[in-house]
C-alpha cells in the first residue's frame, strides 16, 4: 500500500460507447497520486481495443475466459482481481459506463484525511 495514494478500479464488459469518457474522467482528476486499474471481462465489442490505447496510463487486466455464467458474479470477480493488484490507501469503484466529477478523488481523500476514524 502506498501512502497518500488512491486506486480506481474499473470493470468493463462491452462498454465501447462509454469507456473513453470513463477513463478520461479518471485521468483528468485534480488529484495526481492515483492509479487506474481496468478489468476487461472478455469484451466482444471494440472496448478492448480502446483500452489498449490507454495502456501507458492505466493497468489493464484482461480476462481470457469468463469464470461464471452470471454477469454480476463476473463483475465481482473482476473487482476482486483488481483489488489484489491495487496499491492505494483508498479504493474507488467505477463501472465502465460511469464517470467521476473532476474533484471527486481530492474531495474524498481530504474527508478521509480529516476523519482518521
Coordinates of N, CA, C and O in Angstrom, one line a residue:
X1 N 0.8 -1.2 0.0 CA 0.0 0.0 0.0 C 0.9 1.2 0.0 O 1.9 1.3 0.7
X2 N 0.5 2.2 -0.8 CA 1.3 3.5 -0.9 C 0.5 4.5 -0.1 O -0.7 4.7 -0.3
X3 N 1.2 5.3 0.7 CA 0.6 6.3 1.5 C 0.2 7.5 0.6 O 1.0 7.9 -0.3
X4 N -0.9 8.1 0.9 CA -1.4 9.3 0.2 C -1.6 9.0 -1.3 O -1.4 9.8 -2.2
X5 N -2.1 7.8 -1.6 CA -2.3 7.2 -2.9 C -3.6 6.6 -3.0 O -4.1 6.0 -2.0
X6 N -4.3 6.7 -4.1 CA -5.6 6.1 -4.3 C -5.6 5.2 -5.5 O -4.8 5.4 -6.5
X7 N -6.5 4.2 -5.5 CA -6.7 3.3 -6.6 C -8.1 3.4 -7.2 O -9.1 3.5 -6.4
X8 N -8.3 3.5 -8.5 CA -9.6 3.5 -9.1 C -9.7 2.1 -9.8 O -8.8 1.8 -10.7
X9 N -10.7 1.3 -9.5 CA -10.9 0.0 -10.0 C -12.1 0.1 -11.0 O -13.2 0.4 -10.6
X10 N -11.9 -0.2 -12.2 CA -12.9 -0.1 -13.3 C -13.1 -1.5 -13.9 O -12.2 -2.2 -14.3
X11 N -14.4 -1.9 -13.9 CA -14.7 -3.2 -14.6 C -15.4 -2.8 -15.9 O -16.2 -1.9 -16.0
X12 N -15.0 -3.6 -16.9 CA -15.6 -3.3 -18.3 C -16.0 -4.6 -18.9 O -15.3 -5.6 -18.9
X13 N -17.2 -4.5 -19.5 CA -17.6 -5.6 -20.4 C -18.5 -4.9 -21.4 O -19.6 -4.4 -21.2
X14 N -18.0 -4.9 -22.7 CA -18.7 -4.3 -23.8 C -19.2 -2.9 -23.6 O -20.4 -2.6 -23.9
X15 N -18.4 -2.0 -23.1 CA -18.8 -0.6 -22.8 C -18.1 0.3 -23.8 O -17.7 1.4 -23.5
X16 N -18.0 -0.1 -25.0 CA -17.3 0.6 -26.1 C -17.8 2.1 -26.2 O -17.0 3.0 -26.4
X17 N -19.1 2.3 -26.0 CA -19.7 3.7 -26.2 C -19.3 4.6 -25.1 O -19.3 5.8 -25.2
X18 N -18.9 4.0 -23.9 CA -18.6 4.9 -22.7 C -17.2 4.8 -22.2 O -16.9 5.8 -21.4
X19 N -16.5 3.8 -22.5 CA -15.2 3.6 -21.8 C -14.2 4.7 -21.9 O -13.5 5.0 -21.0
X20 N -14.2 5.4 -23.1 CA -13.3 6.6 -23.2 C -13.6 7.7 -22.2 O -12.7 8.2 -21.6
X21 N -14.9 8.0 -22.1 CA -15.3 9.0 -21.1 C -15.0 8.6 -19.7 O -14.6 9.4 -18.8
X22 N -15.2 7.3 -19.4 CA -14.9 6.8 -18.1 C -13.4 7.0 -17.7 O -13.0 7.5 -16.7
X23 N -12.5 6.5 -18.6 CA -11.1 6.6 -18.4 C -10.6 8.1 -18.3 O -9.9 8.5 -17.4
X24 N -11.1 8.9 -19.3 CA -10.7 10.3 -19.3 C -11.2 11.0 -18.0 O -10.5 11.9 -17.5
X25 N -12.3 10.7 -17.4 CA -12.8 11.3 -16.2 C -11.8 11.0 -15.0 O -11.7 11.8 -14.1
X26 N -11.2 9.8 -15.1 CA -10.2 9.4 -14.1 C -8.9 10.1 -14.3 O -8.2 10.6 -13.4
X27 N -8.4 10.2 -15.6 CA -7.2 10.8 -15.9 C -7.2 12.3 -15.6 O -6.2 12.9 -15.3
X28 N -8.4 12.9 -15.8 CA -8.5 14.4 -15.6 C -8.7 14.8 -14.2 O -9.0 16.0 -13.9
X29 N -8.6 13.9 -13.2 CA -8.8 14.3 -11.8 C -7.7 15.3 -11.4 O -6.6 15.2 -11.9
X30 N -8.1 16.2 -10.5 CA -7.1 17.1 -9.9 C -6.2 16.5 -8.8 O -5.3 17.1 -8.3
X31 N -6.5 15.3 -8.5 CA -5.7 14.5 -7.5 C -4.7 13.6 -8.3 O -5.2 12.8 -9.1
X32 N -3.5 13.9 -8.2 CA -2.5 13.2 -9.1 C -1.9 11.9 -8.6 O -1.5 11.1 -9.4
X33 N -2.0 11.6 -7.3 CA -1.4 10.4 -6.7 C -2.4 9.3 -6.8 O -3.0 8.9 -5.9
X34 N -2.5 8.7 -8.0 CA -3.6 7.7 -8.3 C -3.1 6.7 -9.3 O -2.1 6.9 -10.0
X35 N -3.7 5.5 -9.2 CA -3.5 4.5 -10.3 C -4.9 4.1 -10.8 O -5.9 4.2 -10.0
X36 N -5.0 3.8 -12.0 CA -6.2 3.4 -12.6 C -6.0 1.9 -13.1 O -5.2 1.7 -14.0
X37 N -6.8 1.0 -12.6 CA -6.8 -0.4 -13.0 C -8.1 -0.7 -13.6 O -9.2 -0.4 -13.1
X38 N -8.0 -1.4 -14.8 CA -9.2 -1.8 -15.5 C -9.2 -3.3 -15.8 O -8.2 -3.8 -16.2
X39 N -10.3 -3.9 -15.5 CA -10.5 -5.3 -15.7 C -11.5 -5.4 -16.9 O -12.6 -5.0 -16.9
X40 N -11.0 -6.0 -18.0 CA -11.8 -6.2 -19.2 C -12.2 -7.7 -19.2 O -11.4 -8.6 -19.3
X41 N -13.5 -7.9 -19.1 CA -14.0 -9.3 -19.0 C -14.5 -9.9 -20.3 O -15.7 -10.0 -20.5
X42 N -13.5 -10.2 -21.1 CA -13.8 -10.8 -22.4 C -14.8 -10.0 -23.3 O -15.7 -10.6 -24.0
X43 N -14.6 -8.7 -23.4 CA -15.4 -7.9 -24.2 C -15.4 -8.4 -25.7 O -14.3 -8.7 -26.2
X44 N -16.5 -8.4 -26.3 CA -16.6 -8.7 -27.8 C -16.8 -7.5 -28.7 O -16.9 -7.7 -29.9
X45 N -16.9 -6.3 -28.1 CA -17.0 -5.1 -28.9 C -15.6 -4.5 -29.0 O -14.6 -5.2 -28.8
X46 N -15.5 -3.2 -29.4 CA -14.2 -2.6 -29.6 C -13.7 -1.9 -28.3 O -12.6 -1.3 -28.3
X47 N -14.3 -2.1 -27.2 CA -13.8 -1.5 -25.9 C -12.4 -2.0 -25.6 O -11.6 -1.3 -25.1
X48 N -12.1 -3.3 -25.8 CA -10.8 -3.8 -25.5 C -9.7 -3.1 -26.3 O -8.7 -2.8 -25.8
X49 N -10.0 -2.8 -27.6 CA -9.0 -2.0 -28.4 C -8.9 -0.6 -27.9 O -7.8 0.0 -28.0
X50 N -10.0 0.0 -27.5 CA -9.9 1.4 -26.9 C -9.0 1.4 -25.7 O -8.2 2.2 -25.5
X51 N -9.2 0.4 -24.8 CA -8.4 0.3 -23.6 C -6.9 0.1 -23.9 O -6.0 0.6 -23.2
X52 N -6.6 -0.6 -25.0 CA -5.2 -0.8 -25.4 C -4.5 0.5 -25.6 O -3.3 0.7 -25.4
X53 N -5.2 1.5 -26.1 CA -4.7 2.8 -26.4 C -4.3 3.6 -25.2 O -3.5 4.5 -25.2
X54 N -4.8 3.2 -24.0 CA -4.6 3.9 -22.8 C -3.5 3.1 -21.9 O -3.3 3.4 -20.8
X55 N -3.0 2.1 -22.5 CA -2.1 1.1 -21.8 C -0.9 1.8 -21.0 O -0.5 1.3 -20.0
X56 N -0.5 2.9 -21.5 CA 0.6 3.6 -20.8 C 0.1 4.4 -19.6 O 0.9 4.8 -18.7
X57 N -1.2 4.6 -19.5 CA -1.8 5.4 -18.4 C -2.6 4.6 -17.4 O -3.0 5.1 -16.4
X58 N -2.9 3.4 -17.8 CA -3.7 2.5 -16.9 C -3.0 1.1 -16.8 O -2.2 0.8 -17.6
X59 N -3.5 0.4 -15.8 CA -3.1 -1.0 -15.7 C -4.3 -1.8 -16.2 O -5.3 -1.8 -15.6
X60 N -4.1 -2.6 -17.3 CA -5.1 -3.3 -17.9 C -5.0 -4.8 -17.6 O -3.9 -5.4 -17.9
X61 N -6.0 -5.4 -17.0 CA -6.0 -6.8 -16.8 C -7.1 -7.4 -17.7 O -8.3 -7.0 -17.5
X62 N -6.7 -8.3 -18.5 CA -7.7 -8.9 -19.5 C -8.1 -10.3 -19.0 O -7.2 -11.1 -18.7
X63 N -9.3 -10.5 -18.9 CA -9.8 -11.9 -18.6 C -10.0 -12.6 -19.9 O -10.6 -12.1 -20.8
X64 N -9.4 -13.8 -20.0 CA -9.4 -14.6 -21.2 C -10.6 -15.5 -21.3 O -11.1 -15.9 -22.4
X65 N -11.2 -15.9 -20.1 CA -12.3 -16.7 -20.1 C -13.2 -16.4 -18.9 O -12.7 -16.3 -17.8
X66 N -14.5 -16.2 -19.2 CA -15.5 -15.9 -18.1 C -15.5 -17.0 -17.0 O -15.4 -18.2 -17.4
X67 N -15.5 -16.6 -15.8 CA -15.4 -17.6 -14.7 C -16.8 -18.1 -14.3 O -17.0 -19.2 -13.9
X68 N -17.9 -17.3 -14.5 CA -19.2 -17.6 -14.1 C -20.2 -17.4 -15.3 O -19.9 -16.6 -16.2
X69 N -21.4 -17.9 -15.3 CA -22.4 -17.7 -16.3 C -23.2 -16.4 -15.9 O -24.0 -15.9 -16.7
X70 N -23.0 -15.9 -14.7 CA -23.7 -14.7 -14.2 C -22.9 -13.5 -14.4 O -21.7 -13.4 -13.9
X71 N -23.5 -12.4 -15.0 CA -22.8 -11.2 -15.2 C -22.3 -10.5 -13.9 O -21.2 -10.1 -13.8
X72 N -23.2 -10.4 -12.9 CA -22.8 -9.8 -11.6 C -21.7 -10.6 -10.9 O -20.8 -9.9 -10.4
X73 N -21.7 -11.9 -11.0 CA -20.6 -12.7 -10.4 C -19.3 -12.4 -11.1 O -18.2 -12.3 -10.5
X74 N -19.3 -12.3 -12.4 CA -18.1 -12.0 -13.2 C -17.6 -10.6 -12.9 O -16.4 -10.4 -12.8
X75 N -18.5 -9.6 -12.6 CA -18.1 -8.3 -12.3 C -17.4 -8.3 -10.9 O -16.3 -7.7 -10.7
X76 N -18.0 -9.0 -9.9 CA -17.3 -9.2 -8.6 C -16.0 -9.8 -8.7 O -15.0 -9.4 -8.1
X77 N -15.9 -10.8 -9.6 CA -14.6 -11.5 -9.8 C -13.5 -10.5 -10.3 O -12.4 -10.4 -9.9
X78 N -14.0 -9.6 -11.2 CA -13.1 -8.6 -11.7 C -12.6 -7.6 -10.6 O -11.5 -7.2 -10.6
X79 N -13.6 -7.2 -9.8 CA -13.3 -6.2 -8.7 C -12.3 -6.9 -7.8 O -11.3 -6.2 -7.4
X80 N -12.5 -8.1 -7.4 CA -11.5 -8.8 -6.5 C -10.2 -8.9 -7.1 O -9.2 -8.6 -6.4
X81 N -10.1 -9.3 -8.4 CA -8.7 -9.4 -9.0 C -8.0 -8.0 -9.1 O -6.8 -7.9 -8.8
X82 N -8.8 -7.0 -9.3 CA -8.2 -5.6 -9.3 C -7.8 -5.2 -7.9 O -6.7 -4.6 -7.8
X83 N -8.6 -5.5 -7.0 CA -8.3 -5.2 -5.6 C -7.0 -5.7 -5.1 O -6.2 -5.0 -4.5
X84 N -6.7 -7.0 -5.5 CA -5.4 -7.6 -5.1 C -4.2 -7.0 -5.8 O -3.1 -7.1 -5.3
X85 N -4.4 -6.3 -6.9 CA -3.3 -5.7 -7.6 C -3.2 -4.2 -7.2 O -2.2 -3.5 -7.6
X86 N -4.2 -3.6 -6.5 CA -4.2 -2.2 -6.2 C -3.2 -1.9 -5.1 O -2.9 -2.7 -4.3
X87 N -2.8 -0.6 -5.1 CA -1.8 -0.2 -4.1 C -2.3 1.0 -3.3 O -1.5 1.5 -2.4
X88 N -3.4 1.5 -3.5 CA -3.9 2.7 -2.9 C -4.4 2.5 -1.5 O -4.9 1.4 -1.1
X89 N -4.4 3.6 -0.7 CA -5.0 3.6 0.7 C -6.5 3.6 0.6 O -7.2 3.1 1.5
X90 N -7.0 4.3 -0.4 CA -8.4 4.4 -0.6 C -8.7 3.8 -2.0 O -8.1 4.1 -3.0
X91 N -9.8 3.0 -2.0 CA -10.2 2.3 -3.3 C -11.5 2.9 -3.8 O -12.5 3.1 -3.0
X92 N -11.5 3.3 -5.0 CA -12.7 3.8 -5.7 C -13.2 2.8 -6.7 O -12.3 2.3 -7.5
X93 N -14.4 2.5 -6.7 CA -15.0 1.6 -7.7 C -15.8 2.4 -8.8 O -16.5 3.3 -8.5
X94 N -15.6 2.0 -10.0 CA -16.3 2.7 -11.1 C -16.6 1.7 -12.2 O -15.8 0.8 -12.6
X95 N -17.9 1.7 -12.7 CA -18.3 0.9 -13.8 C -17.8 1.5 -15.1 O -17.6 2.7 -15.2
X96 N -17.7 0.7 -16.1 CA -17.1 1.1 -17.4 C -18.0 2.1 -18.2 O -17.6 2.6 -19.2
X97 N -19.2 2.4 -17.6 CA -20.1 3.3 -18.3 C -20.5 4.5 -17.4 O -21.4 5.2 -17.6
X98 N -19.6 4.7 -16.4 CA -19.8 5.8 -15.4 C -18.6 6.8 -15.5 O -17.6 6.4 -16.0
X99 N -18.8 8.0 -14.9 CA -17.7 8.9 -14.8 C -17.6 9.5 -13.4 O -18.6 9.5 -12.7
X100 N -16.4 10.1 -13.1 CA -16.2 10.9 -11.9 C -16.2 12.3 -12.2 O -15.7 12.8 -13.3
X101 N -16.8 13.2 -11.3 CA -16.6 14.6 -11.4 C -15.1 14.9 -11.1 O -14.4 14.2 -10.4
X102 N -14.7 16.0 -11.7 CA -13.2 16.4 -11.6 C -12.6 16.4 -10.3 O -11.4 16.1 -10.1
X103 N -13.3 16.8 -9.2 CA -12.7 16.9 -7.9 C -13.0 15.8 -6.9 O -12.7 15.8 -5.7
X104 N -13.6 14.7 -7.4 CA -14.1 13.6 -6.6 C -12.9 13.0 -5.7 O -13.1 12.8 -4.5
X105 N -11.8 12.6 -6.4 CA -10.8 12.0 -5.6 C -10.2 12.9 -4.5 O -10.0 12.4 -3.4
X106 N -10.0 14.1 -4.9 CA -9.4 15.1 -3.9 C -10.4 15.3 -2.7 O -10.0 15.3 -1.6
X107 N -11.7 15.4 -3.1 CA -12.7 15.6 -2.0 C -12.7 14.5 -1.1 O -12.7 14.6 0.2
X108 N -12.8 13.3 -1.6 CA -12.9 12.1 -0.7 C -11.6 11.9 0.1 O -11.7 11.5 1.3
X109 N -10.5 12.0 -0.6 CA -9.2 11.9 0.1 C -9.1 12.8 1.3 O -8.7 12.5 2.4
X110 N -9.5 14.1 1.1 CA -9.5 15.1 2.1 C -10.4 14.7 3.3 O -10.1 14.9 4.5
X111 N -11.6 14.2 3.0 CA -12.5 13.7 4.0 C -11.9 12.6 4.9 O -11.9 12.7 6.1
X112 N -11.2 11.7 4.2 CA -10.6 10.6 5.0 C -9.4 11.2 5.8 O -9.1 10.7 6.9
X113 N -8.7 12.1 5.3 CA -7.5 12.7 6.0 C -7.9 13.4 7.2 O -7.3 13.4 8.2
X114 N -9.1 14.1 7.2 CA -9.6 14.9 8.3 C -10.3 14.0 9.3 O -10.4 14.4 10.5
X115 N -10.7 12.9 8.9 CA -11.5 12.0 9.8 C -10.8 10.6 9.9 O -11.3 9.7 9.2
X116 N -9.8 10.5 10.7 CA -9.0 9.3 10.7 C -9.8 8.1 11.2 O -9.4 7.0 10.9
X117 N -10.8 8.3 12.0 CA -11.6 7.2 12.5 C -12.5 6.6 11.4 O -12.9 5.5 11.4

